[in-house]
Amino acid sequence: MIKLHDLYFKPFISEQEVDDIVQKMVDEIAADLGDVVPVFVGILNGSFMFTSDFVKKYPKPCEVTFIKLASYEGLKSTEDIQRLIGITQDLTGRTVVILEDIIDSGKTLAEVYRIFKNEKVKELKIATLFFKPEAYKKDFKLHYVGREIPNKFIVGYGLDYDGLGREYPEVFQLKTTQHMTNIVLFGPPGAGKGTQANFLKEKYNLVHISTGDVFRFNIKNETALGMLAKSYMDKGDLVPDKVTIDMLNAEVEKNADANGFIFDGFPRTNAQAESLDNLMNSKDSQINAMIALEVDDEILVQRLLERGKTSGRPDDADEGIIRNRIKEYYDKTAILKDYYSAQGKYYGVDGVGSIEEITQRLSGVIDTL
Ligand code: AMP
């Protein structure tokens, strides 16, 4: 992610993908033009990088020049675009290909056509690296389109946000919602994640998703998902990633308007952590912190056996199964500490004490985020 002025932008089209798009356009245009020596006209400032990469790849002789257009500052009409550097050579009888970085409303393109109206070119073709069909309000033909993109603000590869961002070799997209707070509540079985999540969700107005609870709800209602999960849960094993990830995604989608989420019992594997990052990214959001409740194993076993007397959970009733759940945690889940530490998002909290004390410790972390 990058920050330009006051806004955040996330990766959208990689350097390699941009390169592939440019190459595809070069191949297509070179094949169409054959042995004609074209004049490529880049529209400054945005297309300087595209034009440069394009002509470097162009396999045959060509000429390259630029025109520079700019919006009139301080005038009411948005239709006013002024030509700052116009055509500086005679293009009579030439095949001209306009190279644009992006076409959205088509305002600039209209001006280009106006400029070329009096030039006696043989042929005028329009090639644009990016095109926003949803924003396009004109009906000029676009002869070559590198890639259609949604109507979102982009920067990089020549494109700027108020002067910044042109130098990046890849393309970024504006992040639109940045207000969510998303927390992974972490720790071994019996650490108190569920109890604490219930307090925290009220205090911070977050949606609490416990994958264990969702599985138990499905088991109770005898759904296909429940039947599948039960066989794993009864032994204290993890449910397969694919099943769990699909279920979690569906739970998040059900709460699309949430201020944020407390994830409890998820992620439990690296694959789950990666899929959660992708999901958050698709919502222009991210995981802000993993907060881990740290509790000794023997205390966990005692707590779970105690809970088993009233919880009705088969996986709380048997010490062997409890120990297997704790083992699963250390074998498969504890490594996620490294995953979030590497991103500077791991916070360990002492999970032994009264419920209120622990809530306070957790709040202390959340308030600093
Ligand atoms: P919990 O209520 O979090 O202790 O989860 C109870 C059981 O549900 C676990 O022992 C697993 O069998 C299953 N489960 C819950 N969350 C996950 C997950 N993220 N990945 C795989 N299995 C899970």
mmCIF file of C-alpha atoms and ligand atoms in Angstrom:
data_model
loop_
_atom_site.group_PDB
_atom_site.id
_atom_site.type_symbol
_atom_site.label_atom_id
_atom_site.label_comp_id
_atom_site.label_asym_id
_atom_site.label_seq_id
_atom_site.Cartn_x
_atom_site.Cartn_y
_atom_site.Cartn_z
ATOM 1 C CA MET A 1 0.000 0.000 0.000
ATOM 2 C CA ILE A 2 1.190 3.565 -0.682
ATOM 3 C CA LYS A 3 0.095 6.955 0.632
ATOM 4 C CA LEU A 4 -0.030 9.985 -1.674
ATOM 5 C CA HIS A 5 -1.010 13.272 -0.040
ATOM 6 C CA ASP A 6 -4.006 12.305 2.112
ATOM 7 C CA LEU A 7 -5.070 9.131 0.302
ATOM 8 C CA TYR A 8 -4.103 5.448 0.389
ATOM 9 C CA PHE A 9 -3.684 3.346 -2.730
ATOM 10 C CA LYS A 10 -3.410 -0.430 -3.002
ATOM 11 C CA PRO A 11 -1.607 -2.516 -5.626
ATOM 12 C CA PHE A 12 -3.785 -3.060 -8.678
ATOM 13 C CA ILE A 13 -1.784 -4.005 -11.805
ATOM 14 C CA SER A 14 1.771 -5.273 -11.345
ATOM 15 C CA GLU A 15 4.792 -4.149 -13.326
ATOM 16 C CA GLN A 16 4.817 -7.495 -15.135
ATOM 17 C CA GLU A 17 1.139 -7.248 -16.051
ATOM 18 C CA VAL A 18 1.612 -3.712 -17.361
ATOM 19 C CA ASP A 19 4.522 -4.951 -19.437
ATOM 20 C CA ASP A 20 2.393 -7.759 -20.883
ATOM 21 C CA ILE A 21 -0.395 -5.335 -21.794
ATOM 22 C CA VAL A 22 2.049 -2.966 -23.536
ATOM 23 C CA GLN A 23 3.596 -5.876 -25.438
ATOM 24 C CA LYS A 24 0.165 -7.089 -26.562
ATOM 25 C CA MET A 25 -0.662 -3.616 -27.869
ATOM 26 C CA VAL A 26 2.673 -3.338 -29.676
ATOM 27 C CA ASP A 27 2.097 -6.705 -31.377
ATOM 28 C CA GLU A 28 -1.414 -5.795 -32.444
ATOM 29 C CA ILE A 29 -0.517 -2.352 -33.784
ATOM 30 C CA ALA A 30 2.659 -3.518 -35.531
ATOM 31 C CA ALA A 31 0.690 -6.267 -37.269
ATOM 32 C CA ASP A 32 -1.997 -3.794 -38.413
ATOM 33 C CA LEU A 33 0.404 -1.127 -39.682
ATOM 34 C CA GLY A 34 2.728 -3.447 -41.560
ATOM 35 C CA ASP A 35 5.528 -1.487 -43.245
ATOM 36 C CA VAL A 36 4.028 1.957 -42.800
ATOM 37 C CA VAL A 37 6.270 4.194 -40.673
ATOM 38 C CA PRO A 38 3.830 5.611 -38.129
ATOM 39 C CA VAL A 39 4.066 8.689 -35.963
ATOM 40 C CA PHE A 40 3.235 7.834 -32.361
ATOM 41 C CA VAL A 41 1.901 10.826 -30.462
ATOM 42 C CA GLY A 42 2.071 10.582 -26.682
ATOM 43 C CA ILE A 43 -0.270 12.771 -24.651
ATOM 44 C CA LEU A 44 1.661 14.389 -21.812
ATOM 45 C CA ASN A 45 2.091 14.152 -18.943
ATOM 46 C CA GLY A 46 0.422 10.846 -18.175
ATOM 47 C CA SER A 47 1.580 8.810 -21.159
ATOM 48 C CA PHE A 48 5.318 9.484 -20.965
ATOM 49 C CA MET A 49 6.099 6.082 -19.470
ATOM 50 C CA PHE A 50 3.686 4.163 -21.675
ATOM 51 C CA THR A 51 4.956 5.921 -24.812
ATOM 52 C CA SER A 52 8.557 5.265 -23.858
ATOM 53 C CA ASP A 53 8.012 1.557 -23.165
ATOM 54 C CA PHE A 54 5.819 1.222 -26.241
ATOM 55 C CA VAL A 55 8.322 2.605 -28.733
ATOM 56 C CA LYS A 56 11.166 0.649 -27.138
ATOM 57 C CA LYS A 57 9.224 -2.509 -27.893
ATOM 58 C CA TYR A 58 8.018 -1.432 -31.344
ATOM 59 C CA PRO A 59 9.732 -3.796 -33.776
ATOM 60 C CA LYS A 60 9.900 -1.502 -36.836
ATOM 61 C CA PRO A 61 10.930 2.047 -37.692
ATOM 62 C CA CYS A 62 8.632 4.696 -36.231
ATOM 63 C CA GLU A 63 8.601 8.325 -35.170
ATOM 64 C CA VAL A 64 7.557 9.592 -31.794
ATOM 65 C CA THR A 65 6.412 12.991 -30.630
ATOM 66 C CA PHE A 66 4.282 14.474 -27.864
ATOM 67 C CA ILE A 67 1.528 16.964 -27.328
ATOM 68 C CA LYS A 68 0.683 18.420 -23.984
ATOM 69 C CA LEU A 69 -2.847 19.297 -22.975
ATOM 70 C CA ALA A 70 -3.935 20.839 -19.714
ATOM 71 C CA SER A 71 -7.222 21.845 -18.133
ATOM 72 C CA TYR A 72 -7.745 25.575 -17.791
ATOM 73 C CA GLU A 73 -7.498 26.383 -14.124
ATOM 74 C CA GLY A 74 -10.098 28.726 -12.702
ATOM 75 C CA LEU A 75 -12.596 28.510 -15.534
ATOM 76 C CA LYS A 76 -16.077 27.298 -14.932
ATOM 77 C CA SER A 77 -16.478 25.070 -17.918
ATOM 78 C CA THR A 78 -14.941 21.657 -17.484
ATOM 79 C CA GLU A 79 -14.916 21.329 -21.271
ATOM 80 C CA ASP A 80 -12.042 23.792 -21.548
ATOM 81 C CA ILE A 81 -8.806 22.015 -22.206
ATOM 82 C CA GLN A 82 -5.913 24.027 -23.460
ATOM 83 C CA ARG A 83 -3.229 22.748 -25.727
ATOM 84 C CA LEU A 84 0.109 23.780 -24.214
ATOM 85 C CA ILE A 85 2.439 22.146 -26.712
ATOM 86 C CA GLY A 86 0.722 21.323 -29.941
ATOM 87 C CA ILE A 87 1.863 19.484 -33.016
ATOM 88 C CA THR A 88 5.291 20.712 -33.963
ATOM 89 C CA GLN A 89 5.779 18.890 -37.239
ATOM 90 C CA ASP A 90 3.990 18.415 -40.534
ATOM 91 C CA LEU A 91 1.884 15.279 -40.353
ATOM 92 C CA THR A 92 0.373 15.538 -43.810
ATOM 93 C CA GLY A 93 -0.205 12.098 -45.267
ATOM 94 C CA ARG A 94 1.111 10.302 -42.170
ATOM 95 C CA THR A 95 -0.399 7.484 -40.181
ATOM 96 C CA VAL A 96 -0.743 8.838 -36.660
ATOM 97 C CA VAL A 97 -1.355 6.712 -33.592
ATOM 98 C CA ILE A 98 -2.293 8.566 -30.414
ATOM 99 C CA LEU A 99 -0.867 6.907 -27.292
ATOM 100 C CA GLU A 100 -2.965 7.685 -24.231
ATOM 101 C CA ASP A 101 -2.344 6.330 -20.746
ATOM 102 C CA ILE A 102 -6.007 6.319 -19.818
ATOM 103 C CA ILE A 103 -9.335 7.271 -21.328
ATOM 104 C CA ASP A 104 -12.147 7.883 -18.893
ATOM 105 C CA SER A 105 -14.722 10.573 -19.732
ATOM 106 C CA GLY A 106 -13.209 11.066 -23.202
ATOM 107 C CA LYS A 107 -12.772 14.831 -22.703
ATOM 108 C CA THR A 108 -9.113 14.795 -23.667
ATOM 109 C CA LEU A 109 -9.854 12.604 -26.638
ATOM 110 C CA ALA A 110 -12.396 15.141 -27.925
ATOM 111 C CA GLU A 111 -9.678 17.769 -27.809
ATOM 112 C CA VAL A 112 -7.266 15.499 -29.654
ATOM 113 C CA TYR A 113 -9.801 15.102 -32.456
ATOM 114 C CA ARG A 114 -10.283 18.868 -32.552
ATOM 115 C CA ILE A 115 -6.514 19.383 -32.907
ATOM 116 C CA PHE A 116 -6.245 16.863 -35.711
ATOM 117 C CA LYS A 117 -9.296 18.075 -37.610
ATOM 118 C CA ASN A 118 -7.214 20.478 -39.665
ATOM 119 C CA GLU A 119 -4.208 18.223 -40.068
ATOM 120 C CA LYS A 120 -4.255 16.316 -43.305
ATOM 121 C CA VAL A 121 -3.175 13.029 -41.803
ATOM 122 C CA LYS A 122 -3.736 9.837 -43.739
ATOM 123 C CA GLU A 123 -5.109 7.997 -40.759
ATOM 124 C CA LEU A 124 -5.675 8.788 -37.084
ATOM 125 C CA LYS A 125 -5.822 5.885 -34.665
ATOM 126 C CA ILE A 126 -6.365 5.918 -30.944
ATOM 127 C CA ALA A 127 -4.540 3.540 -28.620
ATOM 128 C CA THR A 128 -5.098 3.691 -24.886
ATOM 129 C CA LEU A 129 -3.391 1.613 -22.241
ATOM 130 C CA PHE A 130 -6.353 1.790 -19.861
ATOM 131 C CA PHE A 131 -10.012 2.445 -20.561
ATOM 132 C CA LYS A 132 -12.881 3.016 -18.132
ATOM 133 C CA PRO A 133 -16.006 2.035 -20.059
ATOM 134 C CA GLU A 134 -18.302 3.081 -17.206
ATOM 135 C CA ALA A 135 -16.981 6.645 -17.304
ATOM 136 C CA TYR A 136 -16.792 7.088 -21.092
ATOM 137 C CA LYS A 137 -19.255 9.699 -22.337
ATOM 138 C CA LYS A 138 -18.190 10.146 -25.992
ATOM 139 C CA ASP A 139 -18.535 7.925 -28.996
ATOM 140 C CA PHE A 140 -15.161 8.263 -30.691
ATOM 141 C CA LYS A 141 -13.845 4.914 -31.746
ATOM 142 C CA LEU A 142 -10.979 3.531 -29.668
ATOM 143 C CA HIS A 143 -8.892 1.421 -32.019
ATOM 144 C CA TYR A 144 -6.675 -0.250 -29.437
ATOM 145 C CA VAL A 145 -7.468 -0.768 -25.746
ATOM 146 C CA GLY A 146 -4.843 -2.352 -23.492
ATOM 147 C CA ARG A 147 -7.108 -3.135 -20.606
ATOM 148 C CA GLU A 148 -10.564 -2.130 -19.457
ATOM 149 C CA ILE A 149 -10.681 -1.165 -15.792
ATOM 150 C CA PRO A 150 -13.466 -0.302 -13.343
ATOM 151 C CA ASN A 151 -14.297 3.343 -12.731
ATOM 152 C CA LYS A 152 -11.866 3.797 -9.841
ATOM 153 C CA PHE A 153 -9.070 6.304 -9.470
ATOM 154 C CA ILE A 154 -5.643 4.873 -10.331
ATOM 155 C CA VAL A 155 -2.055 6.112 -10.059
ATOM 156 C CA GLY A 156 1.401 4.941 -11.081
ATOM 157 C CA TYR A 157 3.011 4.194 -14.455
ATOM 158 C CA GLY A 158 2.760 7.847 -15.444
ATOM 159 C CA LEU A 159 -0.570 8.558 -13.778
ATOM 160 C CA ASP A 160 -0.655 10.913 -10.826
ATOM 161 C CA TYR A 161 -2.753 12.071 -7.936
ATOM 162 C CA ASP A 162 -2.166 15.794 -7.674
ATOM 163 C CA GLY A 163 1.388 15.517 -8.969
ATOM 164 C CA LEU A 164 2.464 12.443 -7.010
ATOM 165 C CA GLY A 165 2.754 8.791 -7.971
ATOM 166 C CA ARG A 166 3.849 8.990 -11.610
ATOM 167 C CA GLU A 167 7.191 7.296 -11.013
ATOM 168 C CA TYR A 168 5.901 3.874 -9.933
ATOM 169 C CA PRO A 169 6.418 1.089 -12.483
ATOM 170 C CA GLU A 170 3.132 -0.528 -11.412
ATOM 171 C CA VAL A 171 -0.438 0.722 -11.034
ATOM 172 C CA PHE A 172 -2.271 1.366 -7.755
ATOM 173 C CA GLN A 173 -5.958 1.825 -7.081
ATOM 174 C CA LEU A 174 -7.560 4.187 -4.584
ATOM 175 C CA LYS A 175 -8.637 2.521 -1.366
ATOM 176 C CA THR A 176 -12.142 3.718 -0.690
ATOM 177 C CA THR A 177 -13.042 2.486 2.781
ATOM 178 C CA GLN A 178 -10.429 2.650 5.486
ATOM 179 C CA HIS A 179 -12.545 2.912 8.577
ATOM 180 C CA MET A 180 -12.849 -0.771 9.562
ATOM 181 C CA THR A 181 -11.094 -2.141 12.627
ATOM 182 C CA ASN A 182 -10.425 -5.846 12.254
ATOM 183 C CA ILE A 183 -8.917 -7.877 15.041
ATOM 184 C CA VAL A 184 -7.822 -11.481 15.201
ATOM 185 C CA LEU A 185 -8.295 -12.732 18.739
ATOM 186 C CA PHE A 186 -5.761 -15.470 19.153
ATOM 187 C CA GLY A 187 -4.716 -18.079 21.649
ATOM 188 C CA PRO A 188 -5.043 -21.777 22.448
ATOM 189 C CA PRO A 189 -8.409 -23.432 23.174
ATOM 190 C CA GLY A 190 -9.650 -22.322 26.580
ATOM 191 C CA ALA A 191 -7.697 -19.052 26.555
ATOM 192 C CA GLY A 192 -10.948 -17.084 26.871
ATOM 193 C CA LYS A 193 -11.289 -15.744 23.325
ATOM 194 C CA GLY A 194 -15.069 -16.221 23.158
ATOM 195 C CA THR A 195 -15.700 -14.637 26.544
ATOM 196 C CA GLN A 196 -13.548 -11.627 25.784
ATOM 197 C CA ALA A 197 -14.923 -11.215 22.264
ATOM 198 C CA ASN A 198 -18.403 -10.800 23.761
ATOM 199 C CA PHE A 199 -17.260 -7.804 25.799
ATOM 200 C CA LEU A 200 -15.124 -6.275 23.095
ATOM 201 C CA LYS A 201 -17.750 -6.460 20.350
ATOM 202 C CA GLU A 202 -20.108 -4.318 22.499
ATOM 203 C CA LYS A 203 -17.432 -1.874 23.515
ATOM 204 C CA TYR A 204 -16.105 -1.281 19.987
ATOM 205 C CA ASN A 205 -19.252 -2.017 17.984
ATOM 206 C CA LEU A 206 -17.643 -4.843 16.014
ATOM 207 C CA VAL A 207 -19.095 -8.040 14.568
ATOM 208 C CA HIS A 208 -17.821 -11.159 16.328
ATOM 209 C CA ILE A 209 -17.265 -14.201 14.142
ATOM 210 C CA SER A 210 -16.324 -17.414 15.919
ATOM 211 C CA THR A 211 -15.759 -20.195 13.418
ATOM 212 C CA GLY A 212 -16.216 -22.760 16.212
ATOM 213 C CA ASP A 213 -19.644 -21.251 16.996
ATOM 214 C CA VAL A 214 -20.647 -21.230 13.321
ATOM 215 C CA PHE A 215 -19.668 -24.901 13.015
ATOM 216 C CA ARG A 216 -21.603 -25.797 16.203
ATOM 217 C CA PHE A 217 -24.651 -23.896 14.891
ATOM 218 C CA ASN A 218 -24.473 -25.943 11.694
ATOM 219 C CA ILE A 219 -24.096 -29.198 13.617
ATOM 220 C CA LYS A 220 -27.139 -28.354 15.732
ATOM 221 C CA ASN A 221 -29.158 -27.653 12.603
ATOM 222 C CA GLU A 222 -27.802 -30.768 10.917
ATOM 223 C CA THR A 223 -26.689 -28.939 7.769
ATOM 224 C CA ALA A 224 -24.333 -30.567 5.275
ATOM 225 C CA LEU A 225 -21.568 -28.273 6.495
ATOM 226 C CA GLY A 226 -22.273 -29.281 10.085
ATOM 227 C CA MET A 227 -22.145 -32.993 9.298
ATOM 228 C CA LEU A 228 -18.855 -32.555 7.491
ATOM 229 C CA ALA A 229 -17.269 -30.515 10.284
ATOM 230 C CA LYS A 230 -18.505 -32.761 13.096
ATOM 231 C CA SER A 231 -16.259 -35.677 12.266
ATOM 232 C CA TYR A 232 -13.169 -33.478 12.629
ATOM 233 C CA MET A 233 -14.367 -31.467 15.615
ATOM 234 C CA ASP A 234 -15.327 -34.504 17.673
ATOM 235 C CA LYS A 235 -11.709 -35.645 17.576
ATOM 236 C CA GLY A 236 -10.282 -32.191 18.220
ATOM 237 C CA ASP A 237 -8.817 -31.991 14.696
ATOM 238 C CA LEU A 238 -9.017 -28.949 12.449
ATOM 239 C CA VAL A 239 -11.711 -28.821 9.780
ATOM 240 C CA PRO A 240 -10.104 -28.651 6.276
ATOM 241 C CA ASP A 241 -9.083 -25.171 5.119
ATOM 242 C CA LYS A 242 -11.260 -25.023 2.020
ATOM 243 C CA VAL A 243 -14.438 -25.672 4.027
ATOM 244 C CA THR A 244 -13.502 -23.245 6.779
ATOM 245 C CA ILE A 245 -12.365 -20.457 4.454
ATOM 246 C CA ASP A 246 -15.551 -20.616 2.327
ATOM 247 C CA MET A 247 -17.653 -20.503 5.474
ATOM 248 C CA LEU A 248 -15.734 -17.552 6.924
ATOM 249 C CA ASN A 249 -16.019 -15.600 3.660
ATOM 250 C CA ALA A 250 -19.773 -16.139 3.662
ATOM 251 C CA GLU A 251 -20.041 -14.915 7.275
ATOM 252 C CA VAL A 252 -18.105 -11.752 6.436
ATOM 253 C CA GLU A 253 -20.288 -11.124 3.357
ATOM 254 C CA LYS A 254 -23.407 -11.390 5.534
ATOM 255 C CA ASN A 255 -22.110 -8.389 7.505
ATOM 256 C CA ALA A 256 -20.970 -6.189 4.647
ATOM 257 C CA ASP A 257 -21.772 -2.959 6.519
ATOM 258 C CA ALA A 258 -19.846 -3.812 9.699
ATOM 259 C CA ASN A 259 -17.499 -1.310 11.372
ATOM 260 C CA GLY A 260 -15.074 -4.163 11.651
ATOM 261 C CA PHE A 261 -14.729 -7.728 12.873
ATOM 262 C CA ILE A 262 -13.362 -9.714 15.756
ATOM 263 C CA PHE A 263 -12.199 -13.028 14.350
ATOM 264 C CA ASP A 264 -12.172 -15.711 17.012
ATOM 265 C CA GLY A 265 -10.846 -19.134 16.133
ATOM 266 C CA PHE A 266 -9.839 -17.957 12.658
ATOM 267 C CA PRO A 267 -7.293 -18.006 11.082
ATOM 268 C CA ARG A 268 -5.808 -21.234 12.379
ATOM 269 C CA THR A 269 -3.440 -22.017 9.485
ATOM 270 C CA ASN A 270 -1.222 -20.040 7.119
ATOM 271 C CA ALA A 271 -3.607 -20.682 4.232
ATOM 272 C CA GLN A 272 -6.456 -19.252 6.303
ATOM 273 C CA ALA A 273 -4.381 -16.192 7.245
ATOM 274 C CA GLU A 274 -3.539 -15.533 3.600
ATOM 275 C CA SER A 275 -7.133 -15.939 2.498
ATOM 276 C CA LEU A 276 -8.217 -13.545 5.256
ATOM 277 C CA ASP A 277 -5.727 -10.948 4.010
ATOM 278 C CA ASN A 278 -7.093 -11.318 0.487
ATOM 279 C CA LEU A 279 -10.655 -11.002 1.711
ATOM 280 C CA MET A 280 -9.860 -7.847 3.693
ATOM 281 C CA ASN A 281 -7.956 -6.441 0.743
ATOM 282 C CA SER A 282 -10.950 -6.993 -1.528
ATOM 283 C CA LYS A 283 -12.895 -4.824 0.929
ATOM 284 C CA ASP A 284 -10.212 -2.113 0.808
ATOM 285 C CA SER A 285 -9.451 -3.013 4.405
ATOM 286 C CA GLN A 286 -6.949 -5.009 6.444
ATOM 287 C CA ILE A 287 -6.351 -6.890 9.685
ATOM 288 C CA ASN A 288 -5.191 -4.279 12.170
ATOM 289 C CA ALA A 289 -3.928 -6.591 14.895
ATOM 290 C CA MET A 290 -3.619 -10.105 16.160
ATOM 291 C CA ILE A 291 -4.105 -9.999 19.921
ATOM 292 C CA ALA A 292 -3.066 -13.223 21.615
ATOM 293 C CA LEU A 293 -4.202 -14.420 25.032
ATOM 294 C CA GLU A 294 -1.294 -16.249 26.615
ATOM 295 C CA VAL A 295 -2.197 -19.005 29.087
ATOM 296 C CA ASP A 296 -0.273 -22.063 30.382
ATOM 297 C CA ASP A 297 -1.297 -25.468 29.027
ATOM 298 C CA GLU A 298 -2.200 -26.998 32.388
ATOM 299 C CA ILE A 299 -4.458 -24.053 33.219
ATOM 300 C CA LEU A 300 -6.115 -24.527 29.809
ATOM 301 C CA VAL A 301 -6.806 -28.205 30.450
ATOM 302 C CA GLN A 302 -8.341 -27.425 33.853
ATOM 303 C CA ARG A 303 -10.453 -24.590 32.423
ATOM 304 C CA LEU A 304 -11.766 -26.736 29.566
ATOM 305 C CA LEU A 305 -12.590 -29.702 31.801
ATOM 306 C CA GLU A 306 -14.437 -27.286 34.082
ATOM 307 C CA ARG A 307 -16.291 -25.773 31.105
ATOM 308 C CA GLY A 308 -17.107 -29.272 29.859
ATOM 309 C CA LYS A 309 -19.294 -29.861 32.923
ATOM 310 C CA THR A 310 -21.804 -27.308 31.589
ATOM 311 C CA SER A 311 -20.964 -26.468 27.949
ATOM 312 C CA GLY A 312 -22.348 -29.682 26.486
ATOM 313 C CA ARG A 313 -19.454 -29.638 24.006
ATOM 314 C CA PRO A 314 -18.206 -33.172 23.341
ATOM 315 C CA ASP A 315 -14.716 -31.780 22.663
ATOM 316 C CA ASP A 316 -14.601 -30.298 26.191
ATOM 317 C CA ALA A 317 -15.606 -33.523 27.958
ATOM 318 C CA ASP A 318 -12.551 -35.691 27.388
ATOM 319 C CA GLU A 319 -9.024 -34.841 28.500
ATOM 320 C CA GLY A 320 -7.505 -36.722 25.556
ATOM 321 C CA ILE A 321 -9.474 -34.666 23.038
ATOM 322 C CA ILE A 322 -8.667 -31.437 24.903
ATOM 323 C CA ARG A 323 -4.958 -32.265 24.754
ATOM 324 C CA ASN A 324 -5.288 -33.010 21.032
ATOM 325 C CA ARG A 325 -6.874 -29.577 20.469
ATOM 326 C CA ILE A 326 -3.991 -27.924 22.301
ATOM 327 C CA LYS A 327 -1.540 -30.008 20.269
ATOM 328 C CA GLU A 328 -3.276 -28.926 17.032
ATOM 329 C CA TYR A 329 -2.841 -25.353 18.211
ATOM 330 C CA TYR A 330 0.919 -25.744 18.666
ATOM 331 C CA ASP A 331 1.407 -27.858 15.540
ATOM 332 C CA LYS A 332 -0.625 -25.786 13.097
ATOM 333 C CA THR A 333 -1.806 -22.520 14.588
ATOM 334 C CA ALA A 334 0.902 -21.090 16.828
ATOM 335 C CA ILE A 335 3.060 -20.331 13.733
ATOM 336 C CA LEU A 336 0.629 -17.558 12.879
ATOM 337 C CA LYS A 337 2.363 -15.520 15.565
ATOM 338 C CA ASP A 338 5.241 -15.246 13.073
ATOM 339 C CA TYR A 339 2.888 -14.342 10.229
ATOM 340 C CA TYR A 340 1.465 -11.349 12.082
ATOM 341 C CA SER A 341 4.724 -10.438 13.866
ATOM 342 C CA ALA A 342 6.365 -10.053 10.473
ATOM 343 C CA GLN A 343 3.745 -7.410 9.681
ATOM 344 C CA GLY A 344 4.230 -5.716 13.067
ATOM 345 C CA LYS A 345 0.698 -6.644 14.094
ATOM 346 C CA TYR A 346 1.210 -9.151 16.906
ATOM 347 C CA TYR A 347 0.290 -8.205 20.481
ATOM 348 C CA GLY A 348 0.618 -10.728 23.316
ATOM 349 C CA VAL A 349 -1.590 -10.263 26.381
ATOM 350 C CA ASP A 350 -1.487 -12.187 29.680
ATOM 351 C CA GLY A 351 -4.656 -14.303 29.680
ATOM 352 C CA VAL A 352 -4.592 -15.226 33.373
ATOM 353 C CA GLY A 353 -6.626 -13.090 35.795
ATOM 354 C CA SER A 354 -10.213 -11.965 36.236
ATOM 355 C CA ILE A 355 -12.401 -11.482 33.163
ATOM 356 C CA GLU A 356 -12.485 -7.703 33.765
ATOM 357 C CA GLU A 357 -8.718 -7.467 34.143
ATOM 358 C CA ILE A 358 -8.185 -9.287 30.875
ATOM 359 C CA THR A 359 -10.778 -7.156 29.058
ATOM 360 C CA GLN A 360 -8.872 -4.101 30.244
ATOM 361 C CA ARG A 361 -5.575 -5.472 28.976
ATOM 362 C CA LEU A 362 -7.132 -6.169 25.569
ATOM 363 C CA SER A 363 -8.780 -2.740 25.412
ATOM 364 C CA GLY A 364 -5.405 -1.208 26.203
ATOM 365 C CA VAL A 365 -4.087 -2.706 22.966
ATOM 366 C CA ILE A 366 -7.134 -1.915 20.826
ATOM 367 C CA ASP A 367 -7.164 1.723 21.950
ATOM 368 C CA THR A 368 -3.662 2.198 20.589
ATOM 369 C CA LEU A 369 -4.487 0.868 17.114
HETATM 370 P P1 AMP B 1 -13.283 -23.489 18.893
HETATM 371 O O1 AMP B 1 -14.702 -23.232 19.300
HETATM 372 O O2 AMP B 1 -12.631 -22.271 18.293
HETATM 373 O O3 AMP B 1 -12.466 -24.105 19.991
HETATM 374 O O4 AMP B 1 -13.333 -24.558 17.683
HETATM 375 C C1 AMP B 1 -13.836 -25.857 17.887
HETATM 376 C C2 AMP B 1 -13.450 -26.764 16.736
HETATM 377 O O5 AMP B 1 -13.998 -26.251 15.523
HETATM 378 C C3 AMP B 1 -11.970 -26.877 16.469
HETATM 379 O O6 AMP B 1 -11.351 -27.819 17.309
HETATM 380 C C4 AMP B 1 -11.967 -27.297 15.009
HETATM 381 O O7 AMP B 1 -12.314 -28.653 14.869
HETATM 382 C C5 AMP B 1 -13.113 -26.495 14.441
HETATM 383 N N1 AMP B 1 -12.632 -25.180 13.953
HETATM 384 C C6 AMP B 1 -12.980 -23.963 14.448
HETATM 385 N N2 AMP B 1 -12.361 -22.960 13.765
HETATM 386 C C7 AMP B 1 -11.569 -23.583 12.858
HETATM 387 C C8 AMP B 1 -10.658 -23.119 11.882
HETATM 388 N N3 AMP B 1 -10.404 -21.801 11.708
HETATM 389 N N4 AMP B 1 -10.026 -24.032 11.111
HETATM 390 C C9 AMP B 1 -10.269 -25.344 11.253
HETATM 391 N N5 AMP B 1 -11.082 -25.851 12.178
HETATM 392 C C10 AMP B 1 -11.755 -24.993 12.972
#
